[in-house]
Amino acid sequence: MSNPMPTSVSGRRITLEVCVTTADEAVAAVGAGADRLELCSVLEVGGVTPSPATFLDVRKAVAVPVCVLLRPRPGGFVYSPRDWTTLHGDADWFLTHGSDAIVCGGYDDAGRLEPCRDLVRLASGRAVLNRAFDFHPDPYDAMSQAIDLGFSRVLTSGGGPTAIAGEGMIRELIRWARGRIEVLPGGGIKPGTAADLVRATGCDQVHGSFRRETGSPGRSMRVAAGMGVTTRTDPEQVAAVRAELDRLTGG
């Protein structure tokens, strides 16, 4: 960790956003202290759009804000016309059925966020730019585009493999934005690192998945068959980060 000028955080609650994939995970995360949720599916590939039924289950199960990731497929963020059609249809459905925000992002062939304009307009101030932001070679240009389009928040690791590695850029982006857009650090945040990140960057919110591998009968057979390893939200990690942030702010 670098040692930037100390940042005063006393007296203000740091928003803890947790990424979940099921209603059970949502209940566990909120019970452990999550203030806001991002709902997605298949976190093993960075997350894709969740099912409508899962969203409705989550919406019934918790009272905190629920943001929905819109990503039609794994891979890069330059989408085909059919991908954009899917994104618009999903955005309309989730916003109509109670999503507090949509989390989205994608580029045209020139590296512009312009294709997101209609999605942001549809969201009416409830659009969050996802980690597509970190794929842009110039974070200041990407931030400027996001502000001009009307995104309310940007999720970023500061271009690093983790938010801790990218803390210097996150700090500069927060200063450069001057309140014109929220900056939500995310990527590899764990208990023991969240408070340091807040001190170093001056951020007022953090994002994490806080997952653990879960064992079950037949697991080795499923892995051998290419079915992957099951992970779930770990409420102990969520509670530890919540406590860490509250100690920092005196909450």
mmCIF file of C-alpha atoms in Angstrom:
data_model
loop_
_atom_site.group_PDB
_atom_site.id
_atom_site.type_symbol
_atom_site.label_atom_id
_atom_site.label_comp_id
_atom_site.label_asym_id
_atom_site.label_seq_id
_atom_site.Cartn_x
_atom_site.Cartn_y
_atom_site.Cartn_z
ATOM 1 C CA MET A 1 0.000 0.000 0.000
ATOM 2 C CA SER A 2 1.143 3.526 -0.774
ATOM 3 C CA ASN A 3 0.914 6.271 1.826
ATOM 4 C CA PRO A 4 -1.160 9.173 0.475
ATOM 5 C CA MET A 5 -2.169 12.141 2.572
ATOM 6 C CA PRO A 6 -4.507 11.021 5.381
ATOM 7 C CA THR A 7 -8.200 11.156 4.502
ATOM 8 C CA SER A 8 -10.767 12.067 7.145
ATOM 9 C CA VAL A 9 -13.663 9.613 7.171
ATOM 10 C CA SER A 10 -14.955 10.047 10.722
ATOM 11 C CA GLY A 11 -18.712 10.297 11.087
ATOM 12 C CA ARG A 12 -19.767 9.177 7.607
ATOM 13 C CA ARG A 13 -21.037 5.700 6.825
ATOM 14 C CA ILE A 14 -19.256 3.943 3.995
ATOM 15 C CA THR A 15 -21.746 2.222 1.688
ATOM 16 C CA LEU A 16 -21.014 -1.487 1.307
ATOM 17 C CA GLU A 17 -22.253 -2.972 -1.959
ATOM 18 C CA VAL A 18 -22.145 -6.757 -2.315
ATOM 19 C CA CYS A 19 -22.399 -8.659 -5.583
ATOM 20 C CA VAL A 20 -24.761 -11.654 -5.299
ATOM 21 C CA THR A 21 -26.258 -14.249 -7.633
ATOM 22 C CA THR A 22 -29.253 -15.671 -5.723
ATOM 23 C CA ALA A 23 -31.944 -14.657 -3.253
ATOM 24 C CA ASP A 24 -30.278 -16.768 -0.541
ATOM 25 C CA GLU A 25 -27.028 -14.877 -1.086
ATOM 26 C CA ALA A 26 -28.912 -11.570 -1.024
ATOM 27 C CA VAL A 27 -30.486 -12.369 2.344
ATOM 28 C CA ALA A 28 -27.115 -13.478 3.740
ATOM 29 C CA ALA A 29 -25.345 -10.342 2.501
ATOM 30 C CA VAL A 30 -27.950 -7.944 3.861
ATOM 31 C CA GLY A 31 -28.060 -9.790 7.170
ATOM 32 C CA ALA A 32 -24.296 -9.352 7.435
ATOM 33 C CA GLY A 33 -24.402 -5.609 6.781
ATOM 34 C CA ALA A 34 -24.635 -4.944 3.033
ATOM 35 C CA ASP A 35 -26.245 -1.589 2.218
ATOM 36 C CA ARG A 36 -26.787 -2.268 -1.478
ATOM 37 C CA LEU A 37 -26.646 -5.268 -3.811
ATOM 38 C CA GLU A 38 -25.555 -5.868 -7.356
ATOM 39 C CA LEU A 39 -27.328 -8.894 -8.814
ATOM 40 C CA CYS A 40 -25.787 -10.900 -11.612
ATOM 41 C CA SER A 41 -25.246 -14.476 -12.742
ATOM 42 C CA VAL A 42 -22.128 -16.566 -13.428
ATOM 43 C CA LEU A 43 -19.604 -14.529 -11.453
ATOM 44 C CA GLU A 44 -16.944 -17.013 -12.562
ATOM 45 C CA VAL A 45 -16.813 -15.140 -15.908
ATOM 46 C CA GLY A 46 -17.170 -11.690 -14.400
ATOM 47 C CA GLY A 47 -20.961 -11.779 -14.291
ATOM 48 C CA VAL A 48 -23.731 -11.775 -16.878
ATOM 49 C CA THR A 49 -27.378 -10.725 -16.782
ATOM 50 C CA PRO A 50 -29.394 -12.613 -14.132
ATOM 51 C CA SER A 51 -32.722 -14.299 -14.800
ATOM 52 C CA PRO A 52 -35.959 -12.349 -14.248
ATOM 53 C CA ALA A 53 -37.163 -14.960 -11.754
ATOM 54 C CA THR A 54 -34.000 -14.587 -9.681
ATOM 55 C CA PHE A 55 -34.420 -10.819 -9.634
ATOM 56 C CA LEU A 56 -38.042 -11.064 -8.504
ATOM 57 C CA ASP A 57 -37.004 -13.459 -5.719
ATOM 58 C CA VAL A 58 -34.299 -11.053 -4.576
ATOM 59 C CA ARG A 59 -36.605 -8.052 -4.770
ATOM 60 C CA LYS A 60 -39.092 -9.806 -2.485
ATOM 61 C CA ALA A 61 -36.425 -11.062 -0.085
ATOM 62 C CA VAL A 62 -34.585 -7.823 0.774
ATOM 63 C CA ALA A 63 -35.412 -4.170 1.302
ATOM 64 C CA VAL A 64 -32.065 -2.616 0.299
ATOM 65 C CA PRO A 65 -31.424 -1.173 -3.186
ATOM 66 C CA VAL A 66 -30.838 -3.824 -5.847
ATOM 67 C CA CYS A 67 -28.828 -2.951 -8.967
ATOM 68 C CA VAL A 68 -28.879 -5.395 -11.884
ATOM 69 C CA LEU A 69 -25.888 -6.157 -14.079
ATOM 70 C CA LEU A 70 -26.750 -6.131 -17.788
ATOM 71 C CA ARG A 71 -24.159 -8.069 -19.748
ATOM 72 C CA PRO A 72 -25.510 -10.330 -22.496
ATOM 73 C CA ARG A 73 -22.444 -12.566 -22.730
ATOM 74 C CA PRO A 74 -18.947 -13.082 -21.310
ATOM 75 C CA GLY A 75 -15.955 -11.506 -23.039
ATOM 76 C CA GLY A 76 -15.223 -7.997 -24.233
ATOM 77 C CA PHE A 77 -17.482 -4.970 -24.267
ATOM 78 C CA VAL A 78 -17.823 -4.252 -27.986
ATOM 79 C CA TYR A 79 -21.298 -5.579 -28.692
ATOM 80 C CA SER A 80 -23.114 -6.548 -31.879
ATOM 81 C CA PRO A 81 -26.429 -4.913 -32.892
ATOM 82 C CA ARG A 82 -28.263 -7.984 -31.580
ATOM 83 C CA ASP A 83 -26.395 -7.738 -28.272
ATOM 84 C CA TRP A 84 -27.563 -4.134 -27.927
ATOM 85 C CA THR A 85 -31.127 -5.161 -28.706
ATOM 86 C CA THR A 86 -30.902 -7.698 -25.896
ATOM 87 C CA LEU A 87 -29.457 -5.108 -23.537
ATOM 88 C CA HIS A 88 -32.266 -2.653 -24.246
ATOM 89 C CA GLY A 89 -34.921 -5.305 -23.738
ATOM 90 C CA ASP A 90 -33.391 -6.444 -20.466
ATOM 91 C CA ALA A 91 -32.987 -2.867 -19.229
ATOM 92 C CA ASP A 92 -36.632 -2.092 -19.905
ATOM 93 C CA TRP A 93 -37.802 -5.229 -18.105
ATOM 94 C CA PHE A 94 -35.667 -4.877 -14.985
ATOM 95 C CA LEU A 95 -36.343 -1.154 -14.578
ATOM 96 C CA THR A 96 -40.065 -1.706 -15.031
ATOM 97 C CA HIS A 97 -40.072 -4.469 -12.427
ATOM 98 C CA GLY A 98 -38.285 -2.575 -9.687
ATOM 99 C CA SER A 99 -34.545 -2.532 -10.234
ATOM 100 C CA ASP A 100 -33.006 0.445 -8.456
ATOM 101 C CA ALA A 101 -30.328 0.758 -11.135
ATOM 102 C CA ILE A 102 -28.877 -1.004 -14.153
ATOM 103 C CA VAL A 103 -25.148 -1.718 -14.301
ATOM 104 C CA CYS A 104 -24.011 -1.699 -17.918
ATOM 105 C CA GLY A 105 -21.367 -0.560 -20.368
ATOM 106 C CA GLY A 106 -20.078 -1.133 -23.864
ATOM 107 C CA TYR A 107 -18.112 0.512 -26.640
ATOM 108 C CA ASP A 108 -18.357 1.132 -30.339
ATOM 109 C CA ASP A 109 -15.495 0.170 -32.641
ATOM 110 C CA ALA A 110 -13.834 3.532 -31.982
ATOM 111 C CA GLY A 111 -13.742 2.962 -28.237
ATOM 112 C CA ARG A 112 -16.581 5.337 -27.434
ATOM 113 C CA LEU A 113 -19.353 4.745 -24.902
ATOM 114 C CA GLU A 114 -21.864 6.347 -27.249
ATOM 115 C CA PRO A 115 -23.862 3.099 -27.753
ATOM 116 C CA CYS A 116 -24.838 3.360 -24.059
ATOM 117 C CA ARG A 117 -26.710 6.630 -24.564
ATOM 118 C CA ASP A 118 -30.166 5.103 -24.994
ATOM 119 C CA LEU A 119 -29.664 2.769 -22.034
ATOM 120 C CA VAL A 120 -28.674 5.687 -19.804
ATOM 121 C CA ARG A 121 -31.654 7.696 -21.007
ATOM 122 C CA LEU A 122 -33.979 4.759 -20.323
ATOM 123 C CA ALA A 123 -32.593 4.452 -16.796
ATOM 124 C CA SER A 124 -33.344 8.123 -16.003
ATOM 125 C CA GLY A 125 -30.428 8.678 -13.634
ATOM 126 C CA ARG A 126 -30.180 5.041 -12.539
ATOM 127 C CA ALA A 127 -27.365 3.830 -14.804
ATOM 128 C CA VAL A 128 -24.047 2.606 -13.421
ATOM 129 C CA LEU A 129 -21.035 2.124 -15.697
ATOM 130 C CA ASN A 130 -19.639 -1.349 -15.090
ATOM 131 C CA ARG A 131 -16.054 -2.610 -15.240
ATOM 132 C CA ALA A 132 -16.065 -1.896 -18.984
ATOM 133 C CA PHE A 133 -14.614 1.378 -17.702
ATOM 134 C CA ASP A 134 -11.328 -0.357 -16.873
ATOM 135 C CA PHE A 135 -10.952 -1.609 -20.447
ATOM 136 C CA HIS A 136 -10.576 1.942 -21.792
ATOM 137 C CA PRO A 137 -6.941 3.026 -22.303
ATOM 138 C CA ASP A 138 -7.611 6.561 -21.017
ATOM 139 C CA PRO A 139 -9.561 6.572 -17.736
ATOM 140 C CA TYR A 140 -10.060 10.338 -17.787
ATOM 141 C CA ASP A 141 -11.582 10.199 -21.263
ATOM 142 C CA ALA A 142 -13.801 7.298 -20.207
ATOM 143 C CA MET A 143 -14.890 9.207 -17.106
ATOM 144 C CA SER A 144 -15.614 12.321 -19.151
ATOM 145 C CA GLN A 145 -17.737 10.275 -21.554
ATOM 146 C CA ALA A 146 -19.602 8.662 -18.655
ATOM 147 C CA ILE A 147 -20.382 12.060 -17.132
ATOM 148 C CA ASP A 148 -21.519 13.500 -20.463
ATOM 149 C CA LEU A 149 -23.810 10.521 -21.092
ATOM 150 C CA GLY A 150 -25.389 10.824 -17.660
ATOM 151 C CA PHE A 151 -24.113 7.756 -15.808
ATOM 152 C CA SER A 152 -24.642 8.230 -12.072
ATOM 153 C CA ARG A 153 -21.809 5.988 -10.892
ATOM 154 C CA VAL A 154 -18.783 4.102 -12.215
ATOM 155 C CA LEU A 155 -17.449 0.806 -10.865
ATOM 156 C CA THR A 156 -13.684 0.598 -11.208
ATOM 157 C CA SER A 157 -10.526 -1.042 -9.910
ATOM 158 C CA GLY A 158 -8.596 1.989 -11.108
ATOM 159 C CA GLY A 159 -7.329 -0.033 -14.037
ATOM 160 C CA GLY A 160 -5.470 -2.424 -11.767
ATOM 161 C CA PRO A 161 -6.030 -6.136 -11.227
ATOM 162 C CA THR A 162 -7.530 -5.166 -7.849
ATOM 163 C CA ALA A 163 -8.804 -1.940 -6.332
ATOM 164 C CA ILE A 164 -5.872 -1.994 -3.915
ATOM 165 C CA ALA A 165 -3.426 -2.129 -6.831
ATOM 166 C CA GLY A 166 -5.318 0.693 -8.538
ATOM 167 C CA GLU A 167 -5.819 2.851 -5.454
ATOM 168 C CA GLY A 168 -3.725 5.737 -6.801
ATOM 169 C CA MET A 169 -5.849 6.050 -9.934
ATOM 170 C CA ILE A 170 -9.062 5.675 -7.932
ATOM 171 C CA ARG A 171 -7.966 8.527 -5.675
ATOM 172 C CA GLU A 172 -7.209 10.722 -8.682
ATOM 173 C CA LEU A 173 -10.505 9.854 -10.402
ATOM 174 C CA ILE A 174 -12.471 10.808 -7.301
ATOM 175 C CA ARG A 175 -10.663 14.145 -7.137
ATOM 176 C CA TRP A 176 -10.994 14.730 -10.878
ATOM 177 C CA ALA A 177 -14.732 13.933 -10.875
ATOM 178 C CA ARG A 178 -15.418 16.588 -8.209
ATOM 179 C CA GLY A 179 -18.773 15.045 -7.358
ATOM 180 C CA ARG A 180 -20.030 14.978 -10.948
ATOM 181 C CA ILE A 181 -20.233 11.183 -10.818
ATOM 182 C CA GLU A 182 -19.884 8.647 -8.008
ATOM 183 C CA VAL A 183 -16.792 6.456 -8.013
ATOM 184 C CA LEU A 184 -17.318 2.939 -6.637
ATOM 185 C CA PRO A 185 -14.056 1.033 -6.059
ATOM 186 C CA GLY A 186 -14.324 -2.704 -6.634
ATOM 187 C CA GLY A 187 -12.089 -5.647 -7.402
ATOM 188 C CA GLY A 188 -10.428 -7.985 -4.941
ATOM 189 C CA ILE A 189 -11.538 -6.126 -1.818
ATOM 190 C CA LYS A 190 -11.359 -8.378 1.244
ATOM 191 C CA PRO A 191 -11.451 -8.071 5.020
ATOM 192 C CA GLY A 192 -8.317 -6.280 6.098
ATOM 193 C CA THR A 193 -8.034 -4.168 2.939
ATOM 194 C CA ALA A 194 -11.314 -2.217 2.799
ATOM 195 C CA ALA A 195 -10.452 0.389 5.430
ATOM 196 C CA ASP A 196 -7.005 0.982 3.940
ATOM 197 C CA LEU A 197 -8.631 1.556 0.551
ATOM 198 C CA VAL A 198 -11.048 4.105 2.009
ATOM 199 C CA ARG A 199 -8.228 5.932 3.779
ATOM 200 C CA ALA A 200 -6.069 5.966 0.660
ATOM 201 C CA THR A 201 -8.720 7.095 -1.820
ATOM 202 C CA GLY A 202 -11.304 9.081 0.125
ATOM 203 C CA CYS A 203 -14.074 6.915 -1.351
ATOM 204 C CA ASP A 204 -17.449 6.724 0.386
ATOM 205 C CA GLN A 205 -18.482 3.304 -0.956
ATOM 206 C CA VAL A 206 -16.896 -0.048 -1.783
ATOM 207 C CA HIS A 207 -17.970 -3.067 -3.844
ATOM 208 C CA GLY A 208 -17.082 -6.721 -3.439
ATOM 209 C CA SER A 209 -18.296 -10.263 -3.990
ATOM 210 C CA PHE A 210 -16.829 -11.744 -0.761
ATOM 211 C CA ARG A 211 -17.268 -15.349 -1.847
ATOM 212 C CA ARG A 212 -16.108 -18.708 -0.569
ATOM 213 C CA GLU A 213 -16.011 -22.113 -2.146
ATOM 214 C CA THR A 214 -18.716 -24.475 -0.937
ATOM 215 C CA GLY A 215 -18.319 -28.221 -0.813
ATOM 216 C CA SER A 216 -21.095 -30.664 -1.578
ATOM 217 C CA PRO A 217 -21.486 -34.384 -2.378
ATOM 218 C CA GLY A 218 -20.248 -35.200 -5.848
ATOM 219 C CA ARG A 219 -18.271 -31.983 -6.157
ATOM 220 C CA SER A 220 -15.171 -33.686 -7.563
ATOM 221 C CA MET A 221 -17.292 -35.421 -10.193
ATOM 222 C CA ARG A 222 -18.815 -32.120 -11.292
ATOM 223 C CA VAL A 223 -15.422 -30.443 -11.515
ATOM 224 C CA ALA A 224 -14.105 -33.340 -13.567
ATOM 225 C CA ALA A 225 -17.095 -33.002 -15.866
ATOM 226 C CA GLY A 226 -16.321 -29.322 -16.439
ATOM 227 C CA MET A 227 -19.126 -28.020 -14.237
ATOM 228 C CA GLY A 228 -16.806 -25.792 -12.209
ATOM 229 C CA VAL A 229 -16.529 -25.021 -8.501
ATOM 230 C CA THR A 230 -19.482 -23.684 -6.547
ATOM 231 C CA THR A 231 -18.999 -20.415 -4.677
ATOM 232 C CA ARG A 232 -21.394 -18.414 -2.553
ATOM 233 C CA THR A 233 -21.510 -15.112 -0.708
ATOM 234 C CA ASP A 234 -19.705 -15.524 2.590
ATOM 235 C CA PRO A 235 -21.606 -13.579 5.276
ATOM 236 C CA GLU A 236 -18.606 -13.787 7.600
ATOM 237 C CA GLN A 237 -16.489 -11.836 5.131
ATOM 238 C CA VAL A 238 -19.286 -9.315 4.568
ATOM 239 C CA ALA A 239 -19.707 -8.824 8.321
ATOM 240 C CA ALA A 240 -15.948 -8.429 8.769
ATOM 241 C CA VAL A 241 -15.762 -5.728 6.107
ATOM 242 C CA ARG A 242 -18.824 -3.974 7.557
ATOM 243 C CA ALA A 243 -17.231 -3.961 10.998
ATOM 244 C CA GLU A 244 -13.925 -2.757 9.568
ATOM 245 C CA LEU A 245 -15.610 0.160 7.805
ATOM 246 C CA ASP A 246 -17.671 1.061 10.862
ATOM 247 C CA ARG A 247 -14.593 1.091 13.072
ATOM 248 C CA LEU A 248 -12.944 3.428 10.601
ATOM 249 C CA THR A 249 -15.804 5.910 10.625
ATOM 250 C CA GLY A 250 -16.832 5.508 14.249
ATOM 251 C CA GLY A 251 -20.175 4.056 13.177
#
